[in-house]
Coordinates of C-alpha atoms and ligand atoms in Angstrom, one line a residue:
M1 CA -11.2 -37.5 40.0
R2 CA -10.3 -41.1 40.8
G3 CA -11.7 -44.2 39.2
V4 CA -11.0 -47.8 38.2
V5 CA -10.6 -48.1 34.4
F6 CA -10.3 -51.3 32.3
D7 CA -8.6 -50.5 29.0
G8 CA -9.3 -53.8 27.4
T9 CA -6.0 -55.5 28.6
R10 CA -5.4 -54.1 32.1
T11 CA -7.1 -52.3 35.0
E12 CA -5.7 -49.4 36.8
V13 CA -6.7 -46.8 39.4
V14 CA -6.6 -43.5 37.7
D15 CA -6.9 -40.0 39.1
D16 CA -7.4 -37.9 35.9
L17 CA -11.1 -38.9 35.2
E18 CA -13.4 -36.3 34.2
I19 CA -17.3 -36.6 34.0
R20 CA -19.8 -34.4 31.9
D21 CA -22.6 -32.5 33.8
P22 CA -26.0 -34.2 34.0
G23 CA -28.1 -33.6 31.0
P24 CA -32.0 -33.6 31.2
G25 CA -33.4 -36.5 33.1
E26 CA -30.0 -37.2 34.7
V27 CA -28.4 -37.1 38.1
L28 CA -24.8 -36.6 39.2
V29 CA -23.8 -38.4 42.2
A30 CA -20.8 -38.3 44.3
V31 CA -20.2 -42.1 45.0
T32 CA -19.3 -42.8 48.6
A33 CA -19.1 -46.5 48.5
A34 CA -19.4 -49.3 45.8
G35 CA -19.6 -53.1 46.0
L36 CA -17.0 -55.2 44.1
C37 CA -19.1 -57.9 42.5
H38 CA -17.9 -60.9 40.3
S39 CA -19.5 -59.1 37.1
D40 CA -16.9 -56.4 37.4
L41 CA -14.1 -59.2 37.2
S42 CA -16.1 -60.9 34.4
V43 CA -15.5 -57.8 32.5
I44 CA -11.9 -58.0 33.1
D45 CA -11.5 -61.8 32.4
G46 CA -13.8 -61.5 29.3
T47 CA -16.7 -63.6 30.5
I48 CA -18.8 -60.4 30.1
P49 CA -17.7 -58.8 26.8
F50 CA -17.9 -55.0 27.1
P51 CA -16.4 -52.4 25.0
A52 CA -13.2 -50.5 26.4
P53 CA -12.0 -48.4 27.8
V54 CA -14.7 -48.5 30.7
V55 CA -14.9 -47.3 34.0
L56 CA -16.0 -50.3 36.2
G57 CA -18.4 -50.9 39.0
H58 CA -22.0 -51.3 39.1
E59 CA -23.3 -51.2 42.6
G60 CA -22.9 -48.1 44.6
A61 CA -24.4 -45.5 46.9
G62 CA -23.5 -41.9 47.6
V63 CA -24.9 -38.3 47.7
V64 CA -26.7 -36.3 44.8
E65 CA -24.5 -33.4 43.8
A66 CA -26.7 -32.0 41.0
V67 CA -29.6 -32.8 38.9
G68 CA -30.4 -32.1 35.3
P69 CA -33.6 -30.5 33.9
G70 CA -36.8 -32.5 34.7
V71 CA -35.4 -34.3 37.7
G72 CA -37.8 -33.7 40.9
H73 CA -37.6 -36.8 42.8
V74 CA -34.2 -36.2 44.2
G75 CA -32.1 -33.2 44.5
P76 CA -28.5 -32.1 46.0
G77 CA -27.7 -33.6 49.5
D78 CA -30.1 -36.6 49.1
H79 CA -28.7 -40.0 49.6
V80 CA -29.2 -42.4 47.2
A81 CA -28.5 -46.2 46.0
L82 CA -28.0 -46.8 42.4
S83 CA -29.5 -49.3 40.3
T84 CA -27.9 -50.5 36.7
L85 CA -31.4 -50.3 35.1
A86 CA -31.4 -47.3 32.8
N87 CA -34.9 -48.1 31.5
C88 CA -36.8 -45.5 29.5
G89 CA -40.0 -45.3 31.7
A90 CA -42.2 -45.0 28.8
C91 CA -42.2 -48.0 26.8
A92 CA -44.7 -50.9 26.9
Q93 CA -42.5 -53.1 29.3
C94 CA -41.9 -50.2 31.5
D95 CA -45.5 -49.4 31.6
R96 CA -46.5 -52.8 32.6
G97 CA -44.0 -52.7 35.5
R98 CA -41.1 -54.8 33.9
P99 CA -38.4 -52.3 33.8
T100 CA -35.9 -55.2 33.4
M101 CA -37.4 -55.9 30.0
C102 CA -37.0 -52.4 28.7
R103 CA -35.1 -52.8 25.4
K104 CA -33.7 -49.2 25.7
A105 CA -32.1 -50.2 29.0
I106 CA -29.9 -52.9 27.4
G107 CA -26.9 -53.0 25.2
R108 CA -26.4 -49.1 24.7
P109 CA -23.5 -48.0 27.0
G110 CA -23.0 -44.3 27.1
R111 CA -19.7 -42.6 27.5
P112 CA -20.2 -39.8 30.0
F113 CA -16.5 -40.1 31.3
S114 CA -13.4 -38.8 29.7
R115 CA -9.8 -38.9 30.3
G116 CA -7.1 -36.8 28.4
G117 CA -10.0 -35.6 26.0
K118 CA -11.0 -39.3 25.0
P119 CA -14.2 -40.8 26.0
L120 CA -14.8 -43.8 28.4
F121 CA -17.6 -46.2 28.5
Q122 CA -20.0 -46.6 31.5
F123 CA -20.3 -50.1 32.6
A124 CA -24.0 -51.3 33.3
S125 CA -25.1 -47.7 33.1
N126 CA -23.6 -47.2 36.4
S127 CA -19.8 -47.2 36.7
A128 CA -19.7 -46.8 40.6
F129 CA -16.0 -47.3 40.9
A130 CA -15.6 -43.3 40.1
E131 CA -15.8 -40.6 42.4
R132 CA -18.7 -39.1 40.6
T133 CA -20.9 -40.7 38.0
V134 CA -24.0 -39.6 36.1
V135 CA -27.1 -41.8 35.9
R136 CA -30.7 -41.5 34.6
A137 CA -33.2 -40.3 37.2
V138 CA -34.8 -43.7 37.4
Q139 CA -31.4 -45.2 38.5
A140 CA -31.2 -43.0 41.6
V141 CA -33.3 -44.0 44.5
K142 CA -33.6 -42.0 47.7
I143 CA -32.6 -43.7 50.9
P144 CA -32.8 -42.6 54.5
D145 CA -29.8 -40.6 55.6
D146 CA -29.2 -42.9 58.5
L147 CA -28.5 -45.8 56.3
P148 CA -24.7 -46.5 56.2
L149 CA -23.6 -45.9 52.6
T150 CA -21.3 -48.9 52.6
S151 CA -24.1 -51.1 53.1
A152 CA -26.6 -49.1 51.0
A153 CA -24.0 -49.7 48.2
L154 CA -24.7 -53.4 48.1
I155 CA -28.4 -53.2 47.4
G156 CA -27.9 -52.2 43.9
C157 CA -26.8 -55.4 42.5
G158 CA -26.5 -58.4 45.0
V159 CA -29.8 -57.4 47.0
L160 CA -31.9 -56.6 44.1
T161 CA -30.8 -59.6 42.1
G162 CA -30.8 -62.3 45.0
V163 CA -33.8 -61.2 47.0
G164 CA -35.6 -60.0 43.9
A165 CA -35.3 -63.5 42.3
V166 CA -37.0 -64.8 45.2
L167 CA -39.9 -62.3 45.7
N168 CA -40.4 -61.0 42.2
R169 CA -39.5 -64.0 39.9
A170 CA -39.7 -67.2 41.8
K171 CA -42.4 -65.7 44.1
V172 CA -41.6 -68.2 46.9
G173 CA -44.4 -68.8 49.1
L174 CA -45.0 -69.3 52.8
G175 CA -43.9 -72.8 53.7
D176 CA -42.0 -73.6 50.4
T177 CA -38.8 -75.5 50.3
V178 CA -35.8 -73.9 48.6
V179 CA -32.4 -75.2 47.6
V180 CA -29.6 -72.6 46.9
I181 CA -26.5 -73.7 45.2
G182 CA -23.7 -71.3 45.9
T183 CA -23.4 -68.9 48.7
G184 CA -21.5 -65.9 47.5
G185 CA -23.0 -62.5 47.2
I186 CA -25.9 -63.4 45.2
G187 CA -26.6 -66.8 47.1
L188 CA -26.5 -65.2 50.4
N189 CA -29.2 -62.7 49.2
V190 CA -31.3 -65.6 47.8
L191 CA -31.1 -67.1 51.3
Q192 CA -32.4 -64.1 53.1
G193 CA -35.0 -63.6 50.3
A194 CA -36.4 -67.1 51.1
R195 CA -36.4 -66.2 54.8
L196 CA -38.3 -63.1 54.1
A197 CA -40.7 -65.0 52.1
G198 CA -41.4 -67.6 54.8
A199 CA -39.7 -70.6 53.2
L200 CA -39.7 -73.5 55.7
T201 CA -36.8 -75.6 54.5
V202 CA -33.9 -73.7 52.9
V203 CA -31.0 -76.0 52.0
A204 CA -27.7 -74.2 51.2
V205 CA -25.0 -76.0 49.1
D206 CA -21.5 -74.8 48.9
S207 CA -18.4 -76.7 48.3
N208 CA -16.7 -74.5 50.9
P209 CA -17.6 -75.7 54.3
A210 CA -16.3 -72.4 55.9
K211 CA -19.5 -70.7 54.4
E212 CA -21.7 -72.7 56.6
A213 CA -22.1 -70.2 59.4
V214 CA -22.7 -67.1 57.2
A215 CA -25.3 -69.2 55.2
R216 CA -27.2 -70.0 58.4
Q217 CA -27.0 -66.4 59.4
F218 CA -28.7 -65.4 56.2
G219 CA -31.5 -67.9 56.4
A220 CA -30.3 -71.5 55.7
T221 CA -32.0 -74.0 57.8
H222 CA -29.5 -76.7 56.4
F223 CA -25.9 -76.6 54.9
L224 CA -24.4 -79.2 52.6
T225 CA -20.9 -79.2 50.8
S226 CA -22.6 -81.2 47.9
A227 CA -26.1 -81.4 46.5
D228 CA -25.9 -85.1 46.9
G229 CA -27.5 -84.8 50.3
V230 CA -30.3 -82.9 49.4
R231 CA -32.7 -85.8 48.9
D232 CA -32.0 -86.8 52.4
I233 CA -33.5 -83.5 53.7
L234 CA -36.2 -83.1 50.9
P235 CA -36.9 -86.7 49.6
D236 CA -39.4 -85.1 47.1
G237 CA -37.2 -82.5 45.9
A238 CA -37.4 -78.8 46.2
D239 CA -40.1 -76.2 45.1
H240 CA -37.5 -73.8 44.0
A241 CA -33.9 -74.5 43.3
F242 CA -31.5 -71.4 42.6
E243 CA -28.4 -71.8 40.8
C244 CA -26.0 -69.0 41.8
V245 CA -22.5 -70.1 40.4
G246 CA -22.9 -70.3 36.7
R247 CA -21.7 -73.7 36.3
T248 CA -23.7 -76.0 33.6
E249 CA -23.3 -79.1 35.7
L250 CA -24.8 -77.3 38.8
I251 CA -27.6 -76.0 36.5
R252 CA -28.5 -79.7 35.7
Q253 CA -28.3 -80.5 39.5
A254 CA -30.8 -77.7 40.2
I255 CA -33.2 -79.3 37.8
D256 CA -32.8 -82.6 38.9
L257 CA -33.6 -81.5 42.5
L258 CA -36.9 -80.2 41.8
D259 CA -40.2 -81.4 43.2
R260 CA -43.4 -81.7 41.0
H261 CA -44.3 -78.2 39.8
G262 CA -40.8 -77.0 40.9
Q263 CA -38.8 -74.3 39.4
A264 CA -35.2 -73.9 38.7
V265 CA -34.0 -70.2 38.7
L266 CA -30.8 -69.7 37.0
L267 CA -28.7 -66.7 38.5
G268 CA -25.2 -67.7 37.9
V269 CA -23.4 -66.4 34.6
P270 CA -21.6 -69.1 32.7
A271 CA -19.7 -68.2 29.4
V272 CA -22.0 -66.6 26.8
S273 CA -21.7 -69.8 24.6
A274 CA -22.2 -72.4 27.4
E275 CA -24.8 -75.0 26.8
A276 CA -26.6 -77.0 29.6
S277 CA -28.6 -80.1 29.1
F278 CA -31.6 -81.8 31.1
L279 CA -33.8 -84.9 30.8
V280 CA -36.9 -83.8 28.9
S281 CA -38.9 -86.4 30.7
S282 CA -37.9 -84.9 34.0
M283 CA -39.8 -81.7 33.1
Y284 CA -43.1 -83.5 32.5
L285 CA -44.5 -82.8 36.0
D286 CA -45.1 -79.1 35.5
K287 CA -41.7 -78.1 36.1
S288 CA -40.0 -74.9 34.8
I289 CA -36.6 -73.4 34.2
L290 CA -36.6 -69.7 34.7
G291 CA -34.2 -67.0 33.7
C292 CA -34.0 -64.0 35.8
R293 CA -32.5 -60.6 34.8
Y294 CA -31.6 -58.3 37.8
G295 CA -34.1 -60.0 40.2
S296 CA -37.0 -58.9 38.0
S297 CA -36.6 -55.8 39.9
R298 CA -38.4 -52.5 40.0
P299 CA -35.7 -50.6 41.7
Q300 CA -37.7 -47.3 42.9
R301 CA -39.9 -49.8 44.7
D302 CA -37.6 -52.4 45.7
I303 CA -34.7 -50.4 46.9
A304 CA -37.0 -48.2 49.0
R305 CA -38.5 -51.5 50.4
Y306 CA -35.3 -53.2 51.2
A307 CA -34.1 -50.0 53.0
D308 CA -37.1 -50.3 55.3
L309 CA -36.5 -53.9 55.8
Y310 CA -32.9 -53.2 56.8
R311 CA -34.1 -50.5 59.1
E312 CA -36.4 -53.1 60.8
G313 CA -33.6 -55.6 61.2
R314 CA -35.2 -58.1 58.7
L315 CA -32.7 -57.7 55.8
L316 CA -29.0 -58.0 56.6
L317 CA -26.6 -55.5 54.7
D318 CA -23.9 -54.9 57.2
E319 CA -23.2 -58.6 57.5
L320 CA -22.4 -58.7 53.7
V321 CA -19.6 -56.4 54.0
T322 CA -16.6 -58.2 55.0
E323 CA -13.9 -55.7 54.1
T324 CA -13.8 -52.1 52.9
Y325 CA -10.9 -50.9 50.8
P326 CA -9.8 -47.4 49.7
V327 CA -10.2 -47.4 46.0
E328 CA -6.6 -47.3 45.4
D329 CA -6.6 -50.8 46.8
F330 CA -8.8 -52.1 44.0
A331 CA -6.2 -54.8 43.0
K332 CA -6.2 -56.4 46.5
A333 CA -10.1 -56.2 46.6
A334 CA -10.3 -57.8 43.3
D335 CA -7.9 -60.5 44.3
D336 CA -9.8 -61.1 47.7
A337 CA -13.0 -61.5 45.7
H338 CA -11.5 -63.8 43.1
H339 CA -10.3 -66.2 45.9
G340 CA -13.7 -66.1 47.8
R341 CA -12.0 -64.5 50.9
V342 CA -14.9 -62.1 51.2
A343 CA -18.7 -62.2 51.0
R344 CA -18.5 -58.6 49.6
G345 CA -15.7 -56.3 49.5
V346 CA -16.6 -52.5 49.2
L347 CA -14.5 -49.8 47.8
V348 CA -14.7 -46.3 49.5
F349 CA -14.0 -42.8 48.3
Ligands
LIG1 ZN1 -23.2 -57.3 40.2
LIG2 ZN1 -38.8 -48.9 28.8

Protein backbone atom coordinates (compact mmCIF):
# COMPACT_ATOMS: atom_id res chain seq x y z
CA MET A 1 0.00 0.00 0.00
CA ARG A 2 0.98 3.63 -0.44
CA GLY A 3 2.33 5.94 2.24
CA VAL A 4 4.65 8.85 2.96
CA VAL A 5 7.90 7.74 4.59
CA PHE A 6 10.64 9.89 6.12
CA ASP A 7 13.86 7.90 6.45
CA GLY A 8 15.76 10.44 8.55
CA THR A 9 17.12 12.32 5.55
CA ARG A 10 14.56 12.38 2.80
CA THR A 11 10.83 11.93 2.36
CA GLU A 12 9.27 9.78 -0.34
CA VAL A 13 5.92 8.37 -1.35
CA VAL A 14 6.25 4.59 -1.41
CA ASP A 15 3.84 1.87 -2.57
CA ASP A 16 5.23 -1.16 -0.77
CA LEU A 17 4.19 -0.45 2.82
CA GLU A 18 2.62 -3.18 4.90
CA ILE A 19 0.58 -2.93 8.07
CA ARG A 20 0.01 -5.63 10.67
CA ASP A 21 -3.45 -6.80 11.71
CA PRO A 22 -5.14 -5.03 14.63
CA GLY A 23 -4.39 -6.63 17.98
CA PRO A 24 -6.54 -6.57 21.12
CA GLY A 25 -8.02 -3.12 21.66
CA GLU A 26 -6.93 -1.87 18.22
CA VAL A 27 -8.69 -0.69 15.06
CA LEU A 28 -7.56 -1.00 11.43
CA VAL A 29 -8.65 2.06 9.47
CA ALA A 30 -8.58 2.65 5.72
CA VAL A 31 -7.56 6.30 5.61
CA THR A 32 -9.55 8.35 3.12
CA ALA A 33 -8.12 11.80 3.78
CA ALA A 34 -5.34 13.27 5.92
CA GLY A 35 -4.47 16.86 6.70
CA LEU A 36 -0.92 18.10 6.26
CA CYS A 37 0.05 19.96 9.42
CA HIS A 38 3.25 21.86 10.19
CA SER A 39 4.19 19.20 12.74
CA ASP A 40 4.77 16.78 9.86
CA LEU A 41 7.14 19.28 8.28
CA SER A 42 8.77 19.80 11.68
CA VAL A 43 9.70 16.12 11.78
CA ILE A 44 11.30 16.47 8.34
CA ASP A 45 13.27 19.60 9.28
CA GLY A 46 14.24 18.26 12.70
CA THR A 47 12.30 20.74 14.90
CA ILE A 48 10.39 17.76 16.28
CA PRO A 49 12.90 14.96 16.87
CA PHE A 50 11.37 11.59 15.99
CA PRO A 51 12.95 8.19 15.33
CA ALA A 52 13.14 7.10 11.67
CA PRO A 53 12.14 5.55 9.41
CA VAL A 54 8.65 6.79 10.13
CA VAL A 55 5.32 6.96 8.32
CA LEU A 56 4.19 10.59 8.60
CA GLY A 57 0.74 12.11 9.08
CA HIS A 58 -1.23 12.67 12.26
CA GLU A 59 -4.68 13.97 11.37
CA GLY A 60 -6.95 11.82 9.31
CA ALA A 61 -10.33 10.26 8.78
CA GLY A 62 -11.47 7.11 7.10
CA VAL A 63 -13.46 3.90 7.31
CA VAL A 64 -12.96 1.09 9.80
CA GLU A 65 -11.87 -2.12 8.06
CA ALA A 66 -11.41 -4.42 11.02
CA VAL A 67 -11.28 -4.35 14.80
CA GLY A 68 -9.25 -6.43 17.22
CA PRO A 69 -10.64 -8.36 20.19
CA GLY A 70 -12.33 -6.23 22.82
CA VAL A 71 -13.32 -3.33 20.55
CA GLY A 72 -17.03 -2.63 20.63
CA HIS A 73 -17.59 1.07 20.04
CA VAL A 74 -16.81 0.92 16.30
CA GLY A 75 -17.03 -1.82 13.68
CA PRO A 76 -16.23 -2.41 10.01
CA GLY A 77 -17.80 0.23 7.76
CA ASP A 78 -18.01 2.93 10.43
CA HIS A 79 -16.64 6.34 9.54
CA VAL A 80 -14.11 7.60 12.05
CA ALA A 81 -11.90 10.60 12.69
CA LEU A 82 -8.57 9.76 14.29
CA SER A 83 -6.95 11.39 17.28
CA THR A 84 -3.25 11.17 18.08
CA LEU A 85 -3.86 10.36 21.70
CA ALA A 86 -3.12 6.69 22.40
CA ASN A 87 -3.93 7.09 26.07
CA CYS A 88 -4.33 3.98 28.17
CA GLY A 89 -7.81 4.73 29.52
CA ALA A 90 -7.01 3.21 32.89
CA CYS A 91 -4.50 5.42 34.72
CA ALA A 92 -5.27 8.17 37.25
CA GLN A 93 -4.95 10.94 34.64
CA CYS A 94 -7.26 9.15 32.19
CA ASP A 95 -9.66 8.47 35.04
CA ARG A 96 -9.87 12.15 35.97
CA GLY A 97 -10.62 13.17 32.38
CA ARG A 98 -7.15 14.30 31.37
CA PRO A 99 -6.19 11.84 28.65
CA THR A 100 -3.64 14.32 27.25
CA MET A 101 -1.69 13.88 30.49
CA CYS A 102 -1.63 10.07 30.32
CA ARG A 103 2.02 9.09 30.65
CA LYS A 104 1.46 5.97 28.58
CA ALA A 105 0.37 8.12 25.61
CA ILE A 106 3.65 9.96 25.24
CA GLY A 107 7.06 8.95 23.94
CA ARG A 108 6.45 5.30 23.12
CA PRO A 109 6.12 5.13 19.34
CA GLY A 110 5.00 1.76 18.01
CA ARG A 111 6.07 0.13 14.76
CA PRO A 112 2.99 -1.39 13.14
CA PHE A 113 4.30 -0.79 9.59
CA SER A 114 6.92 -2.69 7.65
CA ARG A 115 8.62 -2.40 4.32
CA GLY A 116 10.74 -5.17 2.86
CA GLY A 117 10.55 -6.90 6.24
CA LYS A 118 11.90 -3.89 8.16
CA PRO A 119 9.69 -2.14 10.75
CA LEU A 120 8.77 1.56 10.47
CA PHE A 121 7.71 3.86 13.28
CA GLN A 122 4.22 5.32 13.59
CA PHE A 123 4.16 9.11 13.92
CA ALA A 124 2.05 10.49 16.76
CA SER A 125 0.45 7.06 17.25
CA ASN A 126 -1.35 7.85 14.01
CA SER A 127 0.52 7.89 10.64
CA ALA A 128 -2.46 9.04 8.61
CA PHE A 129 -0.31 9.38 5.46
CA ALA A 130 -0.79 5.69 4.77
CA GLU A 131 -3.61 3.89 3.01
CA ARG A 132 -4.23 1.94 6.19
CA THR A 133 -3.19 2.43 9.77
CA VAL A 134 -3.73 0.70 13.09
CA VAL A 135 -4.72 2.81 16.08
CA ARG A 136 -5.84 2.17 19.62
CA ALA A 137 -9.60 2.00 20.10
CA VAL A 138 -9.64 5.27 22.07
CA GLN A 139 -8.23 7.06 18.98
CA ALA A 140 -11.00 6.06 16.58
CA VAL A 141 -14.00 8.32 17.08
CA LYS A 142 -17.21 7.50 15.21
CA ILE A 143 -18.54 10.35 13.09
CA PRO A 144 -21.75 10.65 11.04
CA ASP A 145 -21.55 9.14 7.54
CA ASP A 146 -22.64 12.42 5.93
CA LEU A 147 -19.62 14.33 7.20
CA PRO A 148 -17.18 14.75 4.27
CA LEU A 149 -14.06 12.79 5.22
CA THR A 150 -11.78 15.45 3.72
CA SER A 151 -13.21 17.89 6.27
CA ALA A 152 -13.41 15.41 9.14
CA ALA A 153 -9.70 14.72 8.59
CA LEU A 154 -8.88 18.12 10.04
CA ILE A 155 -10.61 17.60 13.36
CA GLY A 156 -7.90 15.32 14.75
CA CYS A 157 -5.16 17.93 15.07
CA GLY A 158 -5.97 21.51 14.08
CA VAL A 159 -9.51 21.64 15.45
CA LEU A 160 -8.87 19.62 18.60
CA THR A 161 -5.81 21.74 19.35
CA GLY A 162 -7.17 25.19 18.47
CA VAL A 163 -10.79 24.98 19.55
CA GLY A 164 -9.82 22.80 22.52
CA ALA A 165 -7.29 25.36 23.73
CA VAL A 166 -10.08 27.92 23.90
CA LEU A 167 -12.85 25.78 25.40
CA ASN A 168 -10.90 23.30 27.56
CA ARG A 169 -7.67 25.05 28.58
CA ALA A 170 -8.29 28.80 28.56
CA LYS A 171 -12.02 28.37 29.21
CA VAL A 172 -12.79 31.61 27.39
CA GLY A 173 -16.04 33.04 28.68
CA LEU A 174 -18.96 34.97 27.23
CA GLY A 175 -17.89 38.57 26.57
CA ASP A 176 -14.15 37.95 27.06
CA THR A 177 -11.46 39.66 25.00
CA VAL A 178 -9.07 37.54 22.95
CA VAL A 179 -5.89 38.14 20.93
CA VAL A 180 -4.73 35.45 18.51
CA ILE A 181 -1.19 35.76 17.16
CA GLY A 182 -0.81 33.78 13.93
CA THR A 183 -3.70 32.67 11.72
CA GLY A 184 -2.46 29.37 10.30
CA GLY A 185 -4.28 26.08 10.82
CA ILE A 186 -4.19 26.36 14.62
CA GLY A 187 -4.82 30.11 14.81
CA LEU A 188 -7.95 29.89 12.65
CA ASN A 189 -9.33 27.23 14.97
CA VAL A 190 -8.56 29.38 18.00
CA LEU A 191 -10.54 32.14 16.30
CA GLN A 192 -13.57 29.95 15.75
CA GLY A 193 -13.22 28.56 19.26
CA ALA A 194 -13.37 32.12 20.59
CA ARG A 195 -16.50 32.75 18.53
CA LEU A 196 -18.12 29.55 19.85
CA ALA A 197 -17.25 30.60 23.41
CA GLY A 198 -18.95 33.97 22.91
CA ALA A 199 -15.87 36.19 23.10
CA LEU A 200 -16.77 39.80 22.42
CA THR A 201 -13.59 41.23 20.92
CA VAL A 202 -11.32 38.89 18.99
CA VAL A 203 -8.20 40.47 17.53
CA ALA A 204 -6.27 38.42 14.96
CA VAL A 205 -2.64 39.36 14.35
CA ASP A 206 -0.78 38.05 11.30
CA SER A 207 2.06 39.67 9.39
CA ASN A 208 0.48 38.49 6.13
CA PRO A 209 -2.32 40.96 5.21
CA ALA A 210 -3.78 38.38 2.80
CA LYS A 211 -5.03 36.45 5.86
CA GLU A 212 -7.53 39.11 6.88
CA ALA A 213 -10.57 37.73 5.02
CA VAL A 214 -10.19 34.17 6.29
CA ALA A 215 -9.42 35.38 9.83
CA ARG A 216 -12.66 37.38 9.87
CA GLN A 217 -14.56 34.43 8.39
CA PHE A 218 -13.41 32.27 11.32
CA GLY A 219 -14.32 34.77 14.01
CA ALA A 220 -11.91 37.70 14.18
CA THR A 221 -13.64 41.01 14.89
CA HIS A 222 -10.42 42.92 14.16
CA PHE A 223 -7.34 42.14 12.07
CA LEU A 224 -3.84 43.63 12.44
CA THR A 225 -0.56 42.91 10.69
CA SER A 226 1.38 43.75 13.86
CA ALA A 227 0.62 43.43 17.58
CA ASP A 228 1.57 47.12 17.98
CA GLY A 229 -2.02 48.16 17.30
CA VAL A 230 -3.70 45.86 19.82
CA ARG A 231 -3.71 48.49 22.61
CA ASP A 232 -5.66 50.85 20.35
CA ILE A 233 -8.45 48.25 20.28
CA LEU A 234 -7.98 46.88 23.80
CA PRO A 235 -6.44 49.68 25.93
CA ASP A 236 -6.43 47.46 29.06
CA GLY A 237 -5.12 44.42 27.25
CA ALA A 238 -6.73 41.04 26.61
CA ASP A 239 -8.22 38.40 28.87
CA HIS A 240 -6.61 35.71 26.71
CA ALA A 241 -3.67 35.90 24.29
CA PHE A 242 -2.89 32.83 22.18
CA GLU A 243 0.53 32.46 20.57
CA CYS A 244 0.10 30.16 17.55
CA VAL A 245 3.37 30.70 15.69
CA GLY A 246 6.10 29.38 17.96
CA ARG A 247 8.46 32.38 18.06
CA THR A 248 9.81 33.51 21.40
CA GLU A 249 9.44 37.22 20.65
CA LEU A 250 5.76 36.62 19.90
CA ILE A 251 5.36 34.71 23.17
CA ARG A 252 6.74 37.81 24.90
CA GLN A 253 4.25 39.97 22.98
CA ALA A 254 1.37 37.74 24.05
CA ILE A 255 2.36 38.12 27.71
CA ASP A 256 2.81 41.90 27.38
CA LEU A 257 -0.70 42.20 25.90
CA LEU A 258 -2.49 40.72 28.91
CA ASP A 259 -5.06 42.57 30.98
CA ARG A 260 -5.19 42.00 34.75
CA HIS A 261 -5.92 38.33 35.48
CA GLY A 262 -5.17 37.61 31.82
CA GLN A 263 -3.62 34.44 30.54
CA ALA A 264 -1.22 33.73 27.70
CA VAL A 265 -1.70 30.32 26.07
CA LEU A 266 1.29 28.88 24.24
CA LEU A 267 0.33 26.78 21.19
CA GLY A 268 3.22 27.42 18.78
CA VAL A 269 6.16 25.04 18.85
CA PRO A 270 9.61 26.67 18.85
CA ALA A 271 12.81 24.57 18.82
CA VAL A 272 13.00 22.27 21.87
CA SER A 273 15.88 24.28 23.37
CA ALA A 274 14.25 27.72 22.87
CA GLU A 275 14.02 29.98 25.92
CA ALA A 276 11.67 32.95 26.29
CA SER A 277 11.74 35.79 28.79
CA PHE A 278 9.19 38.04 30.46
CA LEU A 279 9.12 40.81 33.05
CA VAL A 280 8.44 39.19 36.40
CA SER A 281 6.72 42.35 37.63
CA SER A 282 4.30 42.14 34.69
CA MET A 283 2.88 38.93 36.17
CA TYR A 284 1.94 40.33 39.60
CA LEU A 285 -1.67 41.09 38.74
CA ASP A 286 -2.80 37.46 38.72
CA LYS A 287 -1.57 36.76 35.23
CA SER A 288 -0.76 33.28 33.96
CA ILE A 289 1.22 31.59 31.23
CA LEU A 290 -0.37 28.31 30.18
CA GLY A 291 1.08 25.43 28.23
CA CYS A 292 -1.45 23.37 26.36
CA ARG A 293 -1.04 19.88 24.98
CA TYR A 294 -3.39 18.95 22.14
CA GLY A 295 -6.11 21.37 23.23
CA SER A 296 -6.39 19.57 26.58
CA SER A 297 -8.80 17.43 24.59
CA ARG A 298 -10.95 14.45 25.42
CA PRO A 299 -11.21 13.12 21.86
CA GLN A 300 -14.22 10.80 22.20
CA ARG A 301 -16.24 13.67 23.64
CA ASP A 302 -14.73 16.57 21.68
CA ILE A 303 -14.60 15.09 18.16
CA ALA A 304 -18.24 14.01 18.40
CA ARG A 305 -19.14 17.49 19.68
CA TYR A 306 -17.26 19.23 16.86
CA ALA A 307 -18.95 16.98 14.30
CA ASP A 308 -22.34 18.07 15.68
CA LEU A 309 -21.34 21.73 15.67
CA TYR A 310 -20.21 21.36 12.06
CA ARG A 311 -23.58 19.90 11.04
CA GLU A 312 -25.30 22.84 12.73
CA GLY A 313 -23.13 25.20 10.70
CA ARG A 314 -21.44 26.60 13.80
CA LEU A 315 -18.00 25.06 13.27
CA LEU A 316 -16.20 25.61 9.97
CA LEU A 317 -14.32 22.66 8.49
CA ASP A 318 -14.75 22.82 4.71
CA GLU A 319 -13.37 26.36 4.74
CA LEU A 320 -10.11 25.09 6.26
CA VAL A 321 -9.44 22.85 3.27
CA THR A 322 -7.83 25.07 0.66
CA GLU A 323 -6.50 22.28 -1.51
CA THR A 324 -6.67 18.51 -1.85
CA TYR A 325 -3.83 16.48 -3.35
CA PRO A 326 -3.45 12.83 -4.32
CA VAL A 327 -0.92 11.35 -1.90
CA GLU A 328 1.58 11.07 -4.76
CA ASP A 329 1.77 14.89 -4.76
CA PHE A 330 3.02 15.05 -1.17
CA ALA A 331 6.05 17.15 -2.18
CA LYS A 332 3.83 19.83 -3.72
CA ALA A 333 1.50 19.78 -0.72
CA ALA A 334 4.46 20.17 1.64
CA ASP A 335 5.84 23.05 -0.41
CA ASP A 336 2.46 24.84 -0.45
CA ALA A 337 2.13 24.40 3.33
CA HIS A 338 5.70 25.53 3.95
CA HIS A 339 5.12 28.76 2.02
CA GLY A 340 1.75 29.43 3.63
CA ARG A 341 -0.14 29.15 0.33
CA VAL A 342 -2.87 27.03 1.95
CA ALA A 343 -4.82 27.17 5.23
CA ARG A 344 -4.74 23.39 5.14
CA GLY A 345 -3.81 20.97 2.41
CA VAL A 346 -5.42 17.54 2.52
CA LEU A 347 -3.96 14.37 1.02
CA VAL A 348 -6.47 11.87 -0.34
CA PHE A 349 -6.09 8.16 -1.01
ZN1 LIG B 1 -0.77 18.76 13.73
ZN1 LIG C 1 -3.80 6.73 30.96
